[in-house]
Short mmCIF file of C-alpha atoms in Angstrom, two decimals:
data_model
loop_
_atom_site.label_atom_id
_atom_site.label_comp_id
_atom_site.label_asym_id
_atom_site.label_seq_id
_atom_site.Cartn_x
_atom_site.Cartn_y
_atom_site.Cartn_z
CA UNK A 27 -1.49 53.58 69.60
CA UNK A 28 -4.37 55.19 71.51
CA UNK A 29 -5.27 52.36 73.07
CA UNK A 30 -1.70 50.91 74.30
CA UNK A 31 -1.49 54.19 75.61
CA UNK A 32 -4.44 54.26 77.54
CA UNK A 33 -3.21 50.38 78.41
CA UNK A 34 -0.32 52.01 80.31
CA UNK A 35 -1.33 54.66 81.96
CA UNK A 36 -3.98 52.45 83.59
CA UNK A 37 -1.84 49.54 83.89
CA UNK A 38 -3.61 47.44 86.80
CA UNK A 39 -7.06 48.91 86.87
CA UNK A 40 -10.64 47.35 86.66
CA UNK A 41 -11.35 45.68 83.00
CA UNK A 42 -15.23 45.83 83.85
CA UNK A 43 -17.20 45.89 87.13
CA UNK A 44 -19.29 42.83 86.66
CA UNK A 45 -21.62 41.54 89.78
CA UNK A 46 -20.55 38.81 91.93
CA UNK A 47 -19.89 37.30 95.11
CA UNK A 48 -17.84 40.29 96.32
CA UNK A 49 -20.60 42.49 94.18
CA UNK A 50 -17.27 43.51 92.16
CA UNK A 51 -16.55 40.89 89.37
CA UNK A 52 -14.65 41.85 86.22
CA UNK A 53 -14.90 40.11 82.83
CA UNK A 54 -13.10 40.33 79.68
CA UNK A 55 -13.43 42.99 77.00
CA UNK A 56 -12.79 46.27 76.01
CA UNK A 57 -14.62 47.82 79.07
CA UNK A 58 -11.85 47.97 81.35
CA UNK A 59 -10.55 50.99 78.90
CA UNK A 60 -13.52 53.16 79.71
CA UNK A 61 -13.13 52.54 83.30
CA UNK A 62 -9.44 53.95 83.58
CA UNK A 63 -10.18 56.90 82.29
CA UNK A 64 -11.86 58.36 85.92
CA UNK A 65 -9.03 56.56 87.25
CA UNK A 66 -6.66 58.85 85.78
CA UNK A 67 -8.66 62.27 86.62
CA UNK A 68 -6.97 64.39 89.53
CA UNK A 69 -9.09 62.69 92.63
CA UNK A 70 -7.16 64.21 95.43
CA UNK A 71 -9.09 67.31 94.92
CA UNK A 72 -11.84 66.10 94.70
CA UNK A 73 -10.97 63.79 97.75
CA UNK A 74 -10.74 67.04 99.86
CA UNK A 75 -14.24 67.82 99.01
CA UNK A 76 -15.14 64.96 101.26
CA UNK A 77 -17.26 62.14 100.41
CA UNK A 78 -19.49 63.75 98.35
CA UNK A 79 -17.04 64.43 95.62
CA UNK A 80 -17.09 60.84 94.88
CA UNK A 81 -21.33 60.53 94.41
CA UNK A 82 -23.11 58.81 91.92
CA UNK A 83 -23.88 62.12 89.86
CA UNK A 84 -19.94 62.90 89.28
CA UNK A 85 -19.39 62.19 85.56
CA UNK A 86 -15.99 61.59 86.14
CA UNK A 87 -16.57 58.59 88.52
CA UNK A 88 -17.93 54.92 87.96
CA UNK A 89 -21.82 55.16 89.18
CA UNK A 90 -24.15 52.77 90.96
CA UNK A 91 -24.35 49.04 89.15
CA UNK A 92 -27.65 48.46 87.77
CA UNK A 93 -30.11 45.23 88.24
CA UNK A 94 -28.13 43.30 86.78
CA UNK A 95 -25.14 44.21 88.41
CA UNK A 96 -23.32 45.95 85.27
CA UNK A 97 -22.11 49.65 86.38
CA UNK A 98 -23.73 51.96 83.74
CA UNK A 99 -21.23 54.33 82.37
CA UNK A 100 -18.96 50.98 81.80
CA UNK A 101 -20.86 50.30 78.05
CA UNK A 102 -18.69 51.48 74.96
CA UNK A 103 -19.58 54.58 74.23
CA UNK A 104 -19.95 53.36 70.69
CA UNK A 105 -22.68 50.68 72.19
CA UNK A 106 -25.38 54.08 73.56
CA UNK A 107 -24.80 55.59 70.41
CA UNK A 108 -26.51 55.11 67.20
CA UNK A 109 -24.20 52.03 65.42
CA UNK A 110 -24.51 48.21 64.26
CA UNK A 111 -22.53 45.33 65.47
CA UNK A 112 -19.58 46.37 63.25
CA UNK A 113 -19.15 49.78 65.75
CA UNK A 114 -19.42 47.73 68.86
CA UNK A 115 -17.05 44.77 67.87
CA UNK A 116 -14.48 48.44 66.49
CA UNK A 117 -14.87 49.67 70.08
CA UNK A 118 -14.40 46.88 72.05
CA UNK A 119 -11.42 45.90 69.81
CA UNK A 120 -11.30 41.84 70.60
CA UNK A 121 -8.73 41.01 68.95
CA UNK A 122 -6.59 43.05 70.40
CA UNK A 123 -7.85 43.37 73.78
CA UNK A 124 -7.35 39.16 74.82
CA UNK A 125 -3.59 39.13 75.81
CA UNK A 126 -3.99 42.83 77.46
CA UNK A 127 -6.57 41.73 79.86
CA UNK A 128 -4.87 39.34 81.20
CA UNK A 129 -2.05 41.17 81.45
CA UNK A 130 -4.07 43.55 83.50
CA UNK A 131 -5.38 40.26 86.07
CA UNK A 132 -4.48 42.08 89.66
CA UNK A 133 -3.42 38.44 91.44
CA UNK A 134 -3.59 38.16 95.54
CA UNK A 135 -0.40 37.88 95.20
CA UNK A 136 -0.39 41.14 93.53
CA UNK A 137 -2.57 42.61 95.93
CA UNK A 138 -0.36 41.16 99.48
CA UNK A 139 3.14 42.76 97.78
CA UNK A 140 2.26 45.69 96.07
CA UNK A 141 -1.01 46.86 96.72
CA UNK A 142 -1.77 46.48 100.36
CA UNK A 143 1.50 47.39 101.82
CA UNK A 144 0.75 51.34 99.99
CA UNK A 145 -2.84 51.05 101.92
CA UNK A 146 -0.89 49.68 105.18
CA UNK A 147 1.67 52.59 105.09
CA UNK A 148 -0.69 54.85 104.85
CA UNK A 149 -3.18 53.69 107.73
CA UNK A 150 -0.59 53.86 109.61
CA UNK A 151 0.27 57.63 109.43
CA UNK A 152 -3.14 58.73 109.51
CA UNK A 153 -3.92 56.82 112.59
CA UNK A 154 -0.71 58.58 114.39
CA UNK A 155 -1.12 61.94 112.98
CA UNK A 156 -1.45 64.39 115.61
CA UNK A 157 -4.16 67.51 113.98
CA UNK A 158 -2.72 69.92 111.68
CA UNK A 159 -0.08 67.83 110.66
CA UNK A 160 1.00 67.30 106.85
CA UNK A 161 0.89 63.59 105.95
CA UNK A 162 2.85 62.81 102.88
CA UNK A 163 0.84 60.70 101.28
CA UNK A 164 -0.95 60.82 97.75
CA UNK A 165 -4.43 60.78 98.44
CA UNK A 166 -5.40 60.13 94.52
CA UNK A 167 -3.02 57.05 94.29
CA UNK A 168 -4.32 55.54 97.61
CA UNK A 169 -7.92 55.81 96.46
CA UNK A 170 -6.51 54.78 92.80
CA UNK A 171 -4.90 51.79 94.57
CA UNK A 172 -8.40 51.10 96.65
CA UNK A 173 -10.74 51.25 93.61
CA UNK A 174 -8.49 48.72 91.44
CA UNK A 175 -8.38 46.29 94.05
CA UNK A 176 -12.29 46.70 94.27
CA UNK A 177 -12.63 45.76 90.65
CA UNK A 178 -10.06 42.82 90.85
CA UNK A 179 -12.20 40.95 93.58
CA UNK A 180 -10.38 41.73 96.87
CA UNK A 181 -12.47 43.75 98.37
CA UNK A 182 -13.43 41.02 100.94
CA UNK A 183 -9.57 40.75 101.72
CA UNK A 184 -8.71 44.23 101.60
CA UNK A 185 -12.19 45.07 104.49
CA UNK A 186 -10.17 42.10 106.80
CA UNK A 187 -6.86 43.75 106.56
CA UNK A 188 -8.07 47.03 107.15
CA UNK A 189 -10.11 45.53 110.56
CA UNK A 190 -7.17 43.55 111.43
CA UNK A 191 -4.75 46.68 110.99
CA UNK A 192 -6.79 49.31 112.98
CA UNK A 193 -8.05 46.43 115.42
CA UNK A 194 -3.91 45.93 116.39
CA UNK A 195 -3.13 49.57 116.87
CA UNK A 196 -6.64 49.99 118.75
CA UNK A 197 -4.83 47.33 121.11
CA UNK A 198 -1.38 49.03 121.40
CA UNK A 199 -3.32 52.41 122.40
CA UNK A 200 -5.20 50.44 124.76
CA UNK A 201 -2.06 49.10 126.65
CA UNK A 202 -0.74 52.68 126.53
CA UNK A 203 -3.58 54.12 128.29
CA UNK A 204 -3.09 51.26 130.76
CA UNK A 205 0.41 52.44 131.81
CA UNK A 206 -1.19 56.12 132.12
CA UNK A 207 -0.29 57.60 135.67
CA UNK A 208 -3.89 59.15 136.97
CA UNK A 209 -3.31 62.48 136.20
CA UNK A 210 -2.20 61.95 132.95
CA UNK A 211 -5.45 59.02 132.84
CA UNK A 212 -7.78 61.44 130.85
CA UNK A 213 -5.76 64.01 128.90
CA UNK A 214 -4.72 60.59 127.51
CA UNK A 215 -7.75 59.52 126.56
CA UNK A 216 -8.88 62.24 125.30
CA UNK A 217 -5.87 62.31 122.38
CA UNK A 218 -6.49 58.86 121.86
CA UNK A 219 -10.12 59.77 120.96
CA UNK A 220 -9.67 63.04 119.36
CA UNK A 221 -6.48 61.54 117.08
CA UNK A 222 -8.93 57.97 115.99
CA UNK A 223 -12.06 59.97 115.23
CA UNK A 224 -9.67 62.58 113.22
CA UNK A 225 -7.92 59.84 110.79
CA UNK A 226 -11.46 58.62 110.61
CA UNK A 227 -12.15 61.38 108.81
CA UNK A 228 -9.41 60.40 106.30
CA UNK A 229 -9.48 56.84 106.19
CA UNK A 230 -13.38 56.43 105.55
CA UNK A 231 -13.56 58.05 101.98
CA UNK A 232 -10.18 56.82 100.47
CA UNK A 233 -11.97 52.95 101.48
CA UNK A 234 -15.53 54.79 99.47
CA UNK A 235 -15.63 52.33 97.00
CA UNK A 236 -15.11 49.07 98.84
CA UNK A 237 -18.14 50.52 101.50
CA UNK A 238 -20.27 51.14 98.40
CA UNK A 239 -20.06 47.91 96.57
CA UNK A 240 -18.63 45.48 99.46
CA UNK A 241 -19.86 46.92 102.79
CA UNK A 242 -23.02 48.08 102.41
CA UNK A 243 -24.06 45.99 99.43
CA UNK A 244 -22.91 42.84 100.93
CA UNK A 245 -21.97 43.19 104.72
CA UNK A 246 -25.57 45.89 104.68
CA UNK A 247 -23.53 47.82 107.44
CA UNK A 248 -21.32 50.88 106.67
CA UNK A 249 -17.41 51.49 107.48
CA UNK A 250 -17.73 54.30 109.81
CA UNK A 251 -19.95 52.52 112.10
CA UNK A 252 -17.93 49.73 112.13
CA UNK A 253 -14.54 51.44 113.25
CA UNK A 254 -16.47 53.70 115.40
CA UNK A 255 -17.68 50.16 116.96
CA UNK A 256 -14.06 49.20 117.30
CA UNK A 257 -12.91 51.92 119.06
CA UNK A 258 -15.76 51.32 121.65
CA UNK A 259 -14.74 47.33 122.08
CA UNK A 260 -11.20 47.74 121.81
CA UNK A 261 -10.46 51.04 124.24
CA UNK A 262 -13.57 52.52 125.66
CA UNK A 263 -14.92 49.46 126.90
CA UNK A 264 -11.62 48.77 128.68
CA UNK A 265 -11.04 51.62 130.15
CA UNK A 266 -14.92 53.26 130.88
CA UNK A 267 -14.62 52.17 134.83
CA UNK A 268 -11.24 53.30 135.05
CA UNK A 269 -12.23 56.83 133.61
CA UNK A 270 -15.69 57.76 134.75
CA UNK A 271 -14.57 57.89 138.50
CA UNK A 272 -11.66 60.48 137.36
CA UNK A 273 -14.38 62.24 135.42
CA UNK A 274 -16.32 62.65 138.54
CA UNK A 275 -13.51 63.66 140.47
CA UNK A 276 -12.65 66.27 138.13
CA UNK A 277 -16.02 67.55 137.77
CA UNK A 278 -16.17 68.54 141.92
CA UNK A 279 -12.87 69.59 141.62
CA UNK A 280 -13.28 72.90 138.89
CA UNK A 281 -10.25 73.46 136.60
CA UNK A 282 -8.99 70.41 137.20
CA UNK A 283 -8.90 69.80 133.46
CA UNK A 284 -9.92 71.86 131.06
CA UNK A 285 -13.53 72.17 130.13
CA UNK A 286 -13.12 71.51 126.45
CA UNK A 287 -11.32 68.33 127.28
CA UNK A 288 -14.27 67.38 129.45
CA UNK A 289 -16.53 68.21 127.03
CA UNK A 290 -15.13 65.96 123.45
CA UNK A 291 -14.64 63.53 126.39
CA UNK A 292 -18.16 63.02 127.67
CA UNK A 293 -19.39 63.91 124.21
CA UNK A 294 -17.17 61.18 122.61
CA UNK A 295 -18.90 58.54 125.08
CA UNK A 296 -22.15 59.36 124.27
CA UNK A 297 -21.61 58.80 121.03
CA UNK A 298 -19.53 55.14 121.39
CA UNK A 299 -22.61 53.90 124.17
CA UNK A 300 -25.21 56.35 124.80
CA UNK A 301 -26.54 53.72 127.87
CA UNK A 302 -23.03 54.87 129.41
CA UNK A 303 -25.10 57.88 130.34
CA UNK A 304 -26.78 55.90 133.05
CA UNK A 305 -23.38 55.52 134.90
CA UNK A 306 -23.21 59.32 135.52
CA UNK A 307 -26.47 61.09 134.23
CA UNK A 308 -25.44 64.18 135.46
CA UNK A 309 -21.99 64.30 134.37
CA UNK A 310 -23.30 63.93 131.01
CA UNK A 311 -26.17 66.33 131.73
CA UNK A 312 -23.85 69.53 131.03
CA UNK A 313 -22.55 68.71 127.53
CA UNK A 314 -25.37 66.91 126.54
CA UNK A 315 -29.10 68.01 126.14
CA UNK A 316 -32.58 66.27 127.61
CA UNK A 317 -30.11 64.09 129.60
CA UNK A 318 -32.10 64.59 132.65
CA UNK A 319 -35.61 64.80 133.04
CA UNK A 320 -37.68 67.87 132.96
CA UNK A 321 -37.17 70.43 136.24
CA UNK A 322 -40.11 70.22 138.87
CA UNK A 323 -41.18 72.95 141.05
CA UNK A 324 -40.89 70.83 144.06
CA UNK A 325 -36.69 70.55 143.51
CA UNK A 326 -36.44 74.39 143.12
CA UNK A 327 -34.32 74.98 146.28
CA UNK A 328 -32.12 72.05 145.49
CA UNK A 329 -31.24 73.56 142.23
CA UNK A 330 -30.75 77.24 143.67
CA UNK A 331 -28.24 75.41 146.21
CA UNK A 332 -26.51 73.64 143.31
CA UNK A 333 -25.62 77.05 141.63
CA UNK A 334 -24.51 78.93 145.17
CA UNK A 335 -22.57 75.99 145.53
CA UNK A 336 -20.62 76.65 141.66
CA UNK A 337 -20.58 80.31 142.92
CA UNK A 338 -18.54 79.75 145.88
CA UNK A 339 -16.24 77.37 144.61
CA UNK A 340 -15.79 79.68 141.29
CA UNK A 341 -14.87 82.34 144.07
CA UNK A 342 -12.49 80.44 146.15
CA UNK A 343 -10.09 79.98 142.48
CA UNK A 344 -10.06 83.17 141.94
CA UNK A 345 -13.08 83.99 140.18
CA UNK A 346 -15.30 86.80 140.66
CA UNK A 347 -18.87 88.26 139.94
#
């Protein structure tokens, strides 16, 4: 009774983690069992922790495969303990456990109706959110949802969707920004950037275990870089001649835009290129340190004429010492 319980509460999930192709095989046997069990524990708390919630050292979680590419923590507990063949074969239960794993097989086209349209829905409000609002979405079943398809080989079809979904909405902001009027040009940009890099923050650790064991292990790149990277090819790129001349309008022309919005904006392009400092060095200069090389004594009066010039114009809106 124990274990059909255990069989349908975890209904789905990963019968073993066993190394392959994909670095996420599975294989028959009683392992799967041991494996639900951090499945079932309350991870949306431990999801707003960040990352780190979900590190090697959490005894609640699956940890780092071995050499051989068998997860430890996936063993019977019966098997690290002190027993004979009789308490492994017990644990394991065989005879029983043939017709439940493949029960528990997690087909693609289990994965294209079920699985992936929960991960698609859920992109897609966290890419549209606009900050502080409430998503309604379960964190714990999305990463549930991410880790099962991890262990059921589809991580290499689950990373393609995921590029292919954010890569199409990268496009649709893109041809938004387009039809921006100028003076709406960078306050429009600048939400664009702030809302990406914010779901960002959400998106990379529900897709934690397909990074660890797909991404990295496999790809040897990580999941933040690579949808920062898409960001930069799919908007910034596209728009980085249209904007910088605004930029430099709005810089001689104070209070045009707000500061702050200046700042995440110039900020946020150093980050995507840092070369795109070249374009205006001393744009970037003011939100960005060591931009410009050290001060000489020789340029002295051309700075002191720099900062009367600020002064006057500070004066002339209104502003005074």
């Amino acid at each position: 009774m124990e274990e059909e319980s255990m069989e349908e509460e975890g209904g789905g999930g990963c019968e073993a983690m066993m190394d392959d192709q994909n670095h996420n095989n599975w294989g028959a046997g009683g392992y799967g069992r041991h494996l639900l069990g951090p499945v079932a524990a309350p991870l949306g708390d431990r999801l707003l922790r960040g990352p780190a919630a979900a590190s090697s050292s959490d005894p609640e979680l699956p940890v780092v495969p071995e050499a051989n590419g068998v997860l430890r923590g996936c063993e019977p507990a019966s098997v690290a303990g002190k027993g004979g063949a009789g308490a492994i074969a017990a644990a394991i239960n065989i005879n029983a456990s043939t017709s439940k794993f493949l029960m528990n097989v997690i087909t693609i086209e289990d994965y294209k109706s079920t699985y992936w349209p929960k991960l698609d829905s859920a992109i897609d409000q966290l890419l549209t959110q606009s900050p502080g609002d409430y998503i309604p979405i379960s964190y714990e079943q999305i990463y549930s949802c991410v880790y099962k398809c991890v262990c059921q080989q589809h991580s290499e079809q689950m990373y393609s969707d995921l590029i292919k979904k954010i890569t199409n909405h990268l496009e649709r902001v893109s041809k938004e920004l387009q039809a921006s009027p100028p003076d709406l040009y960078i306050e429009r940009f600048n939400v664009a950037l702030g809302q990406y890099m914010g779901a960002l923050q959400s998106i990379v650790p529900l897709f934690i275990y397909m990074n660890k064991f797909y991404i990295e292990t496999k790809l040897n790149r990580d999941l933040k870089d690579d949808l920062i990277k898409l960001f930069t090819e799919h908007v910034a790129e596209k728009h980085i001649y249209n904007l910088m001349p605004l930029l430099l309008e709005a810089q001689s022309t104070p209070f045009q835009i707000t500061p702050s919005t200046m700042a995440n904006i110039v900020k946020g392009l150093y980050t995507l290129r840092p070369e795109w400092v070249q374009m205006a060095p001393a744009l970037f200069s003011k939100f960005i340190p060591n931009i410009l090389p050290p001060a000489v004594e020789s340029e002295l009066q051309e700075y002191a004429a720099q900062d009367q010039k600020l002064q006057r114009e500070l004066m002339q809106n209104g502003f005074t010492r």
